[in-house]
């Protein structure tokens, strides 16, 4: 039942042998040793595992790896780097958003898609786009400031 | 209980595992720096200056902090304190924390005392290190110490800056080998000091500035390793299998039921059942597939809707009356008017962002634990006892976990991992599933409060009587230093022994006759309970002060006095007065009739409420402004104004963000959070069944007034504003609706029901 699966992860081709029913999250974390998508619930209820699949924010904890064969996966680490940060990453540092930071993939990857599609979102649009994500430390005010700051930076 | 220092060889061996995944600037980088000061370090005891401060040959400084930062930036504050005392640039200071091989047990993250207590010894130690270095410089440069100045770690002769010596030259690759006066205590009370007198606030240059957290960038680029990311050679993945119903022991375990997952196997020790596998996904599948026959369910829990009635009726197991001034009963008899109310708070879960994870490598003669526990020294002690090793043979290494606000599931995962490693003879990584993280973590206690006040004919309070009753906040202790306080221990024969500890309101109301008392009741299930209580951010603080500050508002209303004016009338301490006044002024509070006569005629009603509390020296006042939708019952806590006095402020921006986190988390606990259960199991097992605040419910604005008291020692900030928020919201709802909500969480259903009754 294990099969060869090819992906493109953060711009690089990747291959693994896995049960196609296994969630993408385990492929990324265990097989490809990418730590930044997190296991939060395994139920698509929190967002900590969010990656982009062909540009779309996707909960990797419930996405079978077999369903994303050949697709482009982008993780938080692939969104930007210290040398070439995504505006959201710059804004997050500027606003000092994290407490524990375990939830970051959900917020940043979802907000990145929002800003790509809606470069100047209103407060309401931001809150709607980020609905369903969880942050237990309560950094929501700083998240809102960071998304707005990033939207300004993109102009 | 002090860890013996590892030899250099052991150090490199043990360190190698860590360094392979650690980022510079965290433990890995610091290990290199420690290593740079070669051999001969004295034992890691609190009475050695070298246990606290290392000055490296290149002038960099390592501070060994025995408390923890869980994301609020306490380590930054410590580095600021050390840099200022030593007169070195902030960037030259690295804080090492959470590794029992390199830090003394200052109690871990505990009670918002990172700066309040933890910072004190670091300040003394840094000042002492500076004193010693200046003595050496005076000798080397043949001048009196009084003629020396220090700038960025370079000592020079005042007026003759060519005569100079750097700290690196003065320490010359050696340790200090210098004794401190130590009070012989570990944990929060630990205090060690030298002869040096620390600087006064007017001399600070780095303390008081908003230096950002370096670690934020690592988090934002996905580069920070968390405890869930620790990998050790030869490691097995484990999942525990908890009973579907509380208190049921396994009778039979059908190992053949996971025969389809050949790489997985069952591990059982008494009542603890787990599966292990080489691959994580196999362990996950095996845990979900394994067939276990459990003993017949008992029904340890009362029907959920009767929980508070159970608390009222239950026989107390302990209690006290810590405040008893005047004669409350006599004064109540003379009162012109009696005000009475009862308040209820539910069981709540830590519901950390991710379920806990730990990795343990238990060998015959030593063990290593990687844990997200906020008290790694105590986790070390618990592991040592559980696996039968002396504590000094166990090293615990903290790695950031998925959120920590007290004694959450991390303490249980640590001992599960250690036991499974011992049983398998392999390093074991345990990660819980979501249903265990929420369903089986220690819970914040539920409680009921009864308050009475007597007013005379002029509306003056002649008697105040406040009584709380509920579960102790420590069915399991605040640390996992004893297996009896963990699930692994309780399931393998350690009998739990709850500590009876409760709380009364912390405020400064000067009522002539005042009594505050409490009683605790027994746990619903004596061991292995998914409803066992433990410390959750500001243990019992939100419970107690939701009740007490709601009640003060009810008394103010009955007396016909503006709620801000009423509080100020009964508080005389200038710091308390200043905090209440600052919040009111910033919020634009002016006295007006109450409830809000202009609450709105549409379906959205608006109101404001105030609350004020104290916590271990920190004083907070909060003004909340809410919108209540009379059709849906939804409450939006729209705006907060917080005034906060925690003495000397170390890092204003970090403090503001810490307060924001407290406010938002407290809004969540006030409006949304309640652990659901039925007669034999917890029903809150994920984010659908244990909802928390989402971003549409986040406030529109939080304004913060920081009151800096440079002449007052810093007190805590990690929790105090949490307790102030719930009553501010409830009081604002009363202002908006004229209806008093006395039960948390204040859900739309409860608001609609209350409005319908009104």
Coordinates of N, CA, C and O in Angstrom, one line a residue, chain B residues 104-259:
Chain B
X104 N 20.4 26.7 37.6 CA 19.9 26.3 38.9 C 18.3 26.3 38.9 O 17.7 27.1 38.1
X105 N 17.7 25.6 39.8 CA 16.3 25.5 39.8 C 15.7 26.8 40.5 O 15.7 26.9 41.8
X106 N 15.3 27.8 39.7 CA 14.7 28.9 40.3 C 13.1 28.8 40.2 O 12.4 29.8 40.4
X107 N 12.7 27.6 39.9 CA 11.2 27.4 39.9 C 10.5 27.4 38.6 O 9.3 27.1 38.5
X108 N 11.3 27.6 37.5 CA 10.7 27.6 36.2 C 9.7 28.7 36.0 O 9.7 29.6 36.8
X109 N 8.8 28.6 35.0 CA 7.8 29.6 34.8 C 6.7 29.3 35.9 O 6.2 28.3 36.0
X110 N 6.5 30.3 36.8 CA 5.7 30.1 37.9 C 5.2 31.4 38.5 O 6.0 32.2 39.0
X111 N 3.9 31.6 38.5 CA 3.3 32.7 39.2 C 3.7 34.1 38.7 O 3.8 35.0 39.5
X112 N 4.1 34.2 37.5 CA 4.5 35.5 36.9 C 5.7 36.1 37.7 O 5.8 37.3 37.9
X113 N 6.6 35.2 38.1 CA 7.7 35.7 38.9 C 9.1 35.7 38.2 O 10.1 35.7 38.8
X114 N 9.0 35.6 36.9 CA 10.2 35.5 36.1 C 11.2 36.7 36.4 O 12.3 36.5 36.7
X115 N 10.6 37.9 36.3 CA 11.4 39.1 36.7 C 11.3 39.3 38.2 O 12.3 39.6 38.8
X116 N 10.1 39.2 38.7 CA 9.9 39.5 40.2 C 10.8 38.8 41.1 O 11.3 39.4 42.0
X117 N 11.0 37.5 40.9 CA 11.9 36.7 41.7 C 13.1 36.3 40.9 O 14.3 36.5 41.4
X118 N 12.9 35.7 39.8 CA 14.1 35.2 39.0 C 15.1 36.3 38.7 O 16.3 36.1 38.7
X119 N 14.5 37.5 38.3 CA 15.4 38.6 37.9 C 16.3 39.1 39.1 O 17.3 39.7 38.8
X120 N 15.8 38.9 40.3 CA 16.5 39.5 41.4 C 17.9 38.9 41.6 O 18.9 39.6 41.7
X121 N 18.0 37.5 41.6 CA 19.3 36.9 41.7 C 20.2 37.2 40.5 O 21.4 37.4 40.7
X122 N 19.6 37.2 39.3 CA 20.4 37.5 38.2 C 21.0 39.0 38.3 O 22.1 39.2 37.9
X123 N 20.2 39.8 38.8 CA 20.6 41.2 39.0 C 21.8 41.3 40.0 O 22.8 41.9 39.8
X124 N 21.6 40.6 41.1 CA 22.7 40.5 42.1 C 23.9 39.9 41.6 O 25.1 40.4 41.8
X125 N 23.7 38.8 40.8 CA 24.9 38.1 40.3 C 25.7 39.0 39.3 O 26.9 39.0 39.3
X126 N 24.9 39.6 38.4 CA 25.6 40.5 37.4 C 26.3 41.6 38.1 O 27.4 42.0 37.7
X127 N 25.7 42.2 39.1 CA 26.3 43.3 39.8 C 27.6 42.8 40.5 O 28.6 43.5 40.5
X128 N 27.5 41.6 41.1 CA 28.7 41.0 41.7 C 29.8 40.7 40.7 O 31.0 41.0 41.0
X129 N 29.4 40.2 39.6 CA 30.4 40.0 38.5 C 31.1 41.3 38.1 O 32.4 41.3 38.0
X130 N 30.4 42.3 38.0 CA 31.0 43.6 37.7 C 31.9 44.1 38.8 O 33.0 44.6 38.5
X131 N 31.5 43.9 40.0 CA 32.3 44.4 41.1 C 33.7 43.6 41.1 O 34.7 44.3 41.2
X132 N 33.6 42.3 40.8 CA 34.9 41.6 40.8 C 35.8 42.0 39.6 O 37.0 42.2 39.8
X133 N 35.1 42.2 38.5 CA 35.9 42.6 37.3 C 36.5 44.0 37.5 O 37.7 44.2 37.1
X134 N 35.8 44.8 38.2 CA 36.4 46.2 38.5 C 37.5 46.1 39.5 O 38.5 46.8 39.3
X135 N 37.4 45.2 40.5 CA 38.5 45.0 41.4 C 39.8 44.6 40.6 O 40.9 45.1 40.9
X136 N 39.6 43.7 39.7 CA 40.7 43.2 39.0 C 41.3 44.3 38.1 O 42.5 44.4 37.9
X137 N 40.4 45.1 37.5 CA 40.9 46.2 36.7 C 41.7 47.2 37.5 O 42.7 47.7 37.0
X138 N 41.2 47.5 38.7 CA 41.8 48.4 39.5 C 43.3 48.0 39.8 O 44.2 48.8 39.8
X139 N 43.4 46.7 40.1 CA 44.7 46.1 40.4 C 45.6 46.2 39.1 O 46.7 46.7 39.2
X140 N 45.0 45.8 38.0 CA 45.8 45.8 36.8 C 46.2 47.2 36.3 O 47.3 47.4 35.8
X141 N 45.3 48.2 36.5 CA 45.6 49.5 36.0 C 46.2 50.4 37.2 O 46.4 51.6 36.9
X142 N 46.3 49.8 38.3 CA 46.9 50.5 39.5 C 46.2 51.8 39.8 O 46.8 52.9 39.9
X143 N 44.9 51.7 39.9 CA 44.1 52.8 40.3 C 43.0 52.3 41.4 O 42.9 51.1 41.5
X144 N 42.4 53.3 42.0 CA 41.2 52.9 42.8 C 40.0 52.6 42.0 O 39.9 53.1 40.9
X145 N 39.2 51.7 42.5 CA 38.0 51.3 41.7 C 37.1 52.6 41.4 O 36.5 52.7 40.4
X146 N 37.1 53.5 42.4 CA 36.3 54.7 42.2 C 36.7 55.5 41.0 O 36.0 56.4 40.5
X147 N 38.0 55.3 40.5 CA 38.4 56.1 39.3 C 38.1 55.4 38.0 O 38.4 55.9 37.0
X148 N 37.4 54.3 38.1 CA 37.1 53.5 36.9 C 35.7 53.7 36.3 O 34.8 54.0 37.1
X149 N 35.6 53.7 35.1 CA 34.3 53.7 34.4 C 34.2 52.4 33.5 O 35.2 51.9 33.1
X150 N 33.0 52.0 33.2 CA 32.8 50.9 32.3 C 31.9 51.3 31.2 O 30.8 51.9 31.5
X151 N 32.2 50.9 30.0 CA 31.4 51.1 28.9 C 31.5 49.9 27.9 O 32.6 49.6 27.5
X152 N 30.3 49.3 27.7 CA 30.3 48.2 26.8 C 31.4 47.1 27.1 O 32.1 46.6 26.2
X153 N 31.5 46.8 28.4 CA 32.4 45.8 28.8 C 33.9 46.1 28.8 O 34.7 45.3 28.9
X154 N 34.2 47.4 28.6 CA 35.6 47.8 28.7 C 35.7 48.8 29.9 O 35.0 49.8 30.0
X155 N 36.6 48.5 30.8 CA 36.9 49.3 31.9 C 38.0 50.2 31.6 O 39.0 49.8 31.1
X156 N 37.8 51.5 32.0 CA 38.9 52.5 31.7 C 39.0 53.4 32.9 O 38.1 53.5 33.7
X157 N 40.1 54.1 32.9 CA 40.4 55.1 34.0 C 39.7 56.4 33.5 O 39.9 56.9 32.4
X158 N 38.9 56.9 34.4 CA 38.2 58.1 34.1 C 39.2 59.2 33.8 O 40.2 59.4 34.5
X159 N 39.0 59.9 32.7 CA 39.9 61.0 32.3 C 41.1 60.5 31.5 O 41.9 61.3 31.0
X160 N 41.3 59.2 31.5 CA 42.5 58.6 30.8 C 42.1 57.4 30.1 O 42.5 56.3 30.4
X161 N 41.3 57.5 29.1 CA 40.6 56.3 28.5 C 41.6 55.3 27.8 O 41.3 54.2 27.4
X162 N 42.9 55.8 27.6 CA 43.9 54.8 27.0 C 44.2 53.7 28.0 O 44.7 52.7 27.6
X163 N 44.1 54.0 29.3 CA 44.3 53.0 30.3 C 43.1 52.2 30.5 O 42.1 52.7 31.1
X164 N 43.1 51.0 29.9 CA 41.8 50.3 29.9 C 42.1 48.8 29.9 O 43.2 48.3 29.6
X165 N 41.0 48.1 30.2 CA 41.1 46.6 30.1 C 39.6 46.1 29.9 O 38.7 46.6 30.5
X166 N 39.5 45.2 28.9 CA 38.2 44.7 28.6 C 37.8 43.5 29.6 O 38.7 42.9 30.2
X167 N 36.5 43.3 29.8 CA 36.1 42.2 30.6 C 36.8 40.9 30.1 O 37.1 40.0 31.0
X168 N 36.9 40.7 28.8 CA 37.5 39.5 28.3 C 38.9 39.3 28.8 O 39.3 38.2 29.2
X169 N 39.6 40.4 28.8 CA 41.0 40.3 29.3 C 41.0 40.0 30.8 O 41.8 39.3 31.3
X170 N 40.1 40.7 31.5 CA 40.1 40.5 32.9 C 39.7 39.1 33.4 O 40.2 38.6 34.4
X171 N 38.8 38.5 32.7 CA 38.3 37.2 33.0 C 39.3 36.1 32.5 O 39.5 35.1 33.1
X172 N 39.9 36.4 31.4 CA 41.0 35.6 30.8 C 40.6 34.1 30.7 O 41.5 33.3 31.1
X173 N 39.4 33.8 30.2 CA 39.1 32.4 30.0 C 38.8 31.6 31.3 O 38.8 30.4 31.2
X174 N 38.8 32.3 32.4 CA 38.6 31.5 33.7 C 37.2 31.7 34.2 O 36.4 32.5 33.7
X175 N 36.8 30.9 35.1 CA 35.6 31.1 35.9 C 35.9 32.0 37.0 O 37.0 32.2 37.4
X176 N 34.8 32.5 37.6 CA 35.0 33.4 38.7 C 35.5 32.7 40.0 O 36.2 33.3 40.8
X177 N 34.9 31.5 40.2 CA 35.2 30.8 41.5 C 35.0 31.7 42.7 O 35.8 32.0 43.5
X178 N 33.8 32.2 42.7 CA 33.4 33.2 43.8 C 32.1 32.8 44.4 O 31.1 32.5 43.7
X179 N 32.1 32.9 45.7 CA 30.9 32.4 46.4 C 29.9 33.6 46.6 O 30.2 34.7 46.8
X180 N 28.6 33.2 46.5 CA 27.5 34.1 46.8 C 26.9 33.7 48.1 O 27.0 32.5 48.5
X181 N 26.2 34.6 48.7 CA 25.3 34.3 49.9 C 24.0 33.7 49.3 O 23.3 34.4 48.6
X182 N 23.7 32.5 49.7 CA 22.5 31.8 49.1 C 21.6 31.5 50.3 O 22.1 31.0 51.3
X183 N 20.3 31.7 50.1 CA 19.4 31.4 51.2 C 19.0 29.9 51.4 O 18.1 29.6 52.1
X184 N 19.7 29.1 50.7 CA 19.6 27.6 50.8 C 18.2 27.1 50.3 O 17.8 26.0 50.7
X185 N 17.5 27.9 49.5 CA 16.3 27.4 49.0 C 16.4 27.3 47.5 O 17.2 27.9 46.8
X186 N 15.5 26.3 47.0 CA 15.4 26.2 45.5 C 14.0 26.6 45.1 O 13.1 26.9 46.0
X187 N 13.8 26.7 43.8 CA 12.5 27.1 43.3 C 12.3 28.6 43.4 O 13.2 29.4 43.5
X188 N 11.0 29.0 43.5 CA 10.7 30.5 43.5 C 11.4 31.2 44.6 O 11.8 32.4 44.4
X189 N 11.5 30.6 45.8 CA 12.2 31.4 46.9 C 13.7 31.6 46.8 O 14.3 32.3 47.6
X190 N 14.3 30.9 45.8 CA 15.8 31.0 45.7 C 16.2 32.4 45.7 O 15.7 33.2 44.8
X191 N 17.2 32.7 46.5 CA 17.8 34.1 46.4 C 19.3 33.9 46.7 O 19.7 33.3 47.7
X192 N 20.1 34.5 45.8 CA 21.5 34.5 46.0 C 22.0 35.9 45.7 O 21.6 36.5 44.8
X193 N 23.0 36.4 46.5 CA 23.5 37.7 46.3 C 25.0 37.8 46.7 O 25.4 37.0 47.6
X194 N 25.7 38.8 46.2 CA 27.0 39.0 46.6 C 27.1 40.3 47.4 O 26.2 40.7 48.0
X195 N 28.3 40.8 47.4 CA 28.6 42.0 48.1 C 28.1 43.3 47.4 O 27.9 44.4 48.0
X196 N 28.1 43.2 46.1 CA 27.8 44.4 45.3 C 26.4 44.9 45.5 O 25.4 44.1 45.7
X197 N 26.3 46.2 45.5 CA 24.9 46.8 45.5 C 24.5 47.1 44.1 O 25.2 47.9 43.4
X198 N 23.4 46.5 43.7 CA 22.9 46.8 42.3 C 22.7 48.3 42.1 O 22.5 49.1 43.0
X199 N 22.6 48.6 40.8 CA 22.4 50.0 40.4 C 21.0 50.5 40.9 O 20.1 49.7 41.1
X200 N 20.8 51.8 40.9 CA 19.5 52.3 41.1 C 18.9 52.6 39.8 O 19.6 52.7 38.7
X201 N 17.6 52.8 39.8 CA 16.8 52.9 38.5 C 17.3 54.0 37.7 O 17.3 54.0 36.4
X202 N 17.8 55.1 38.3 CA 18.3 56.3 37.5 C 19.5 55.9 36.7 O 19.8 56.6 35.7
X203 N 20.2 54.8 37.0 CA 21.4 54.5 36.3 C 21.1 53.5 35.1 O 22.0 53.2 34.4
X204 N 19.9 53.1 35.0 CA 19.6 52.1 34.0 C 19.6 52.8 32.6 O 19.0 53.9 32.4
X205 N 20.1 52.1 31.6 CA 20.1 52.6 30.3 C 19.4 51.6 29.3 O 18.8 52.0 28.3
X206 N 19.4 50.3 29.7 CA 18.8 49.3 28.8 C 17.5 48.8 29.4 O 16.5 48.6 28.7
X207 N 17.5 48.7 30.7 CA 16.2 48.5 31.4 C 15.3 49.7 31.1 O 15.7 50.8 31.2
X208 N 14.0 49.3 30.8 CA 13.1 50.4 30.5 C 13.0 50.7 29.0 O 12.1 51.5 28.6
X209 N 13.7 50.0 28.2 CA 13.6 50.2 26.7 C 12.9 49.0 26.1 O 13.0 47.8 26.6
X210 N 12.3 49.2 24.9 CA 11.5 48.1 24.3 C 12.4 47.3 23.3 O 12.2 47.4 22.1
X211 N 13.3 46.6 23.8 CA 14.1 45.7 23.0 C 13.3 44.5 22.5 O 12.7 43.9 23.3
X212 N 13.3 44.3 21.2 CA 12.5 43.2 20.7 C 13.0 41.8 21.0 O 14.2 41.6 21.4
X213 N 12.2 40.8 20.9 CA 12.6 39.4 21.1 C 13.3 38.9 19.9 O 12.8 38.9 18.8
X214 N 14.6 38.4 20.1 CA 15.3 37.8 18.9 C 14.6 36.6 18.4 O 14.6 36.3 17.2
X215 N 13.9 35.9 19.2 CA 13.4 34.5 18.8 C 12.2 34.7 17.9 O 11.8 33.7 17.2
X216 N 11.6 35.9 17.8 CA 10.4 36.0 17.0 C 10.8 35.7 15.5 O 10.0 35.1 14.8
X217 N 11.9 36.2 15.1 CA 12.3 35.9 13.7 C 12.4 34.4 13.4 O 12.0 33.9 12.4
X218 N 13.0 33.7 14.3 CA 13.1 32.2 14.2 C 11.8 31.6 14.0 O 11.6 30.7 13.2
X219 N 10.8 32.1 14.8 CA 9.5 31.5 14.8 C 8.8 31.9 13.4 O 8.2 31.0 12.8
X220 N 9.0 33.1 13.0 CA 8.3 33.6 11.8 C 8.8 33.0 10.5 O 8.1 32.8 9.5
X221 N 10.1 32.6 10.5 CA 10.6 31.9 9.3 C 10.5 30.4 9.4 O 11.1 29.7 8.6
X222 N 9.8 29.9 10.4 CA 9.7 28.5 10.6 C 10.9 27.8 10.9 O 11.1 26.6 10.6
X223 N 11.9 28.5 11.6 CA 13.2 27.9 11.8 C 13.4 27.5 13.3 O 14.4 26.9 13.6
X224 N 12.5 27.8 14.1 CA 12.7 27.5 15.5 C 12.2 26.1 15.8 O 11.1 25.7 15.6
X225 N 13.1 25.3 16.4 CA 12.7 23.9 16.7 C 11.9 23.9 18.0 O 12.2 24.6 19.0
X226 N 10.8 23.2 17.9 CA 9.9 23.1 19.1 C 10.2 21.6 19.6 O 10.8 20.8 19.0
X227 N 9.6 21.4 20.8 CA 9.8 20.1 21.4 C 9.2 19.0 20.5 O 9.7 17.9 20.4
X228 N 8.2 19.4 19.7 CA 7.6 18.4 18.7 C 8.6 18.0 17.6 O 8.4 17.1 16.9
X229 N 9.7 18.8 17.5 CA 10.6 18.6 16.4 C 11.9 17.9 16.8 O 12.7 17.6 16.0
X230 N 12.0 17.6 18.1 CA 13.2 16.9 18.6 C 13.2 15.5 18.0 O 12.2 14.7 18.1
X231 N 14.3 15.2 17.4 CA 14.6 13.8 16.9 C 15.9 13.3 17.5 O 16.9 14.0 17.5
X232 N 15.8 12.1 18.0 CA 17.0 11.4 18.6 C 17.2 10.1 17.9 O 16.2 9.4 17.5
X233 N 18.4 9.8 17.6 CA 18.7 8.5 16.9 C 18.1 7.3 17.6 O 18.2 7.2 18.8
X234 N 17.5 6.5 16.8 CA 16.9 5.3 17.4 C 15.6 5.5 18.1 O 15.1 4.6 18.8
X235 N 15.0 6.6 17.9 CA 13.8 7.0 18.6 C 12.5 6.3 18.1 O 12.3 6.1 16.9
X236 N 11.7 5.8 19.1 CA 10.4 5.3 18.7 C 9.4 6.4 18.9 O 9.5 7.2 19.8
X237 N 8.3 6.3 18.1 CA 7.2 7.2 18.3 C 6.1 6.4 19.1 O 5.8 5.2 18.9
X238 N 5.5 7.1 20.1 CA 4.5 6.5 20.9 C 3.3 7.3 20.9 O 3.3 8.5 20.8
X239 N 2.2 6.6 21.1 CA 0.9 7.2 21.4 C 0.3 6.5 22.6 O 0.4 5.3 22.7
X240 N -0.2 7.2 23.6 CA -0.9 6.6 24.7 C -2.4 6.3 24.3 O -2.9 6.9 23.4
X241 N -2.9 5.3 25.0 CA -4.3 5.0 24.7 C -5.1 5.2 26.1 O -4.9 4.4 27.0
X242 N -5.9 6.2 26.1 CA -6.6 6.5 27.3 C -8.0 5.8 27.3 O -8.5 5.6 26.2
X243 N -8.5 5.6 28.5 CA -9.8 4.9 28.5 C -10.9 5.8 28.0 O -10.8 7.0 28.1
X244 N -11.9 5.2 27.3 CA -13.0 6.1 26.8 C -13.8 6.6 27.9 O -14.4 7.7 27.7
X245 N -13.8 6.0 29.0 CA -14.6 6.5 30.2 C -13.6 6.7 31.3 O -12.7 5.9 31.6
X246 N -13.9 7.7 32.1 CA -12.9 8.1 33.1 C -12.9 7.0 34.2 O -13.9 6.5 34.6
X247 N -11.7 6.8 34.7 CA -11.5 5.9 35.8 C -11.6 4.4 35.5 O -11.6 3.6 36.4
X248 N -11.6 4.1 34.2 CA -11.7 2.6 33.9 C -10.3 2.1 33.6 O -9.6 2.6 32.8
X249 N -10.0 1.0 34.2 CA -8.7 0.3 34.0 C -8.8 -0.6 32.8 O -9.9 -1.2 32.6
X250 N -7.7 -0.9 32.1 CA -7.8 -1.8 31.0 C -7.9 -3.3 31.6 O -7.3 -3.6 32.6
X251 N -8.7 -4.1 31.0 CA -8.9 -5.5 31.4 C -8.1 -6.4 30.5 O -7.2 -7.1 30.9
X252 N -8.4 -6.3 29.2 CA -7.6 -7.0 28.2 C -7.2 -6.1 27.1 O -8.0 -5.2 26.7
X253 N -6.0 -6.4 26.5 CA -5.6 -5.6 25.4 C -5.3 -6.6 24.3 O -4.6 -7.6 24.4
X254 N -6.0 -6.4 23.2 CA -6.0 -7.4 22.0 C -4.9 -6.9 21.1 O -5.1 -6.1 20.2
X255 N -3.7 -7.5 21.3 CA -2.5 -7.1 20.5 C -2.7 -7.4 19.0 O -2.2 -6.8 18.1
X256 N -3.5 -8.5 18.8 CA -3.7 -8.9 17.4 C -4.5 -7.8 16.6 O -4.5 -7.8 15.4
X257 N -5.2 -7.0 17.3 CA -6.0 -6.0 16.6 C -5.2 -5.0 15.9 O -5.7 -4.3 15.0
X258 N -3.9 -4.9 16.2 CA -3.0 -4.0 15.4 C -2.1 -4.8 14.5 O -1.0 -4.3 14.0
X259 N -2.5 -6.1 14.3 CA -1.6 -6.9 13.5 C -1.4 -6.4 12.0 O -0.4 -6.7 11.4

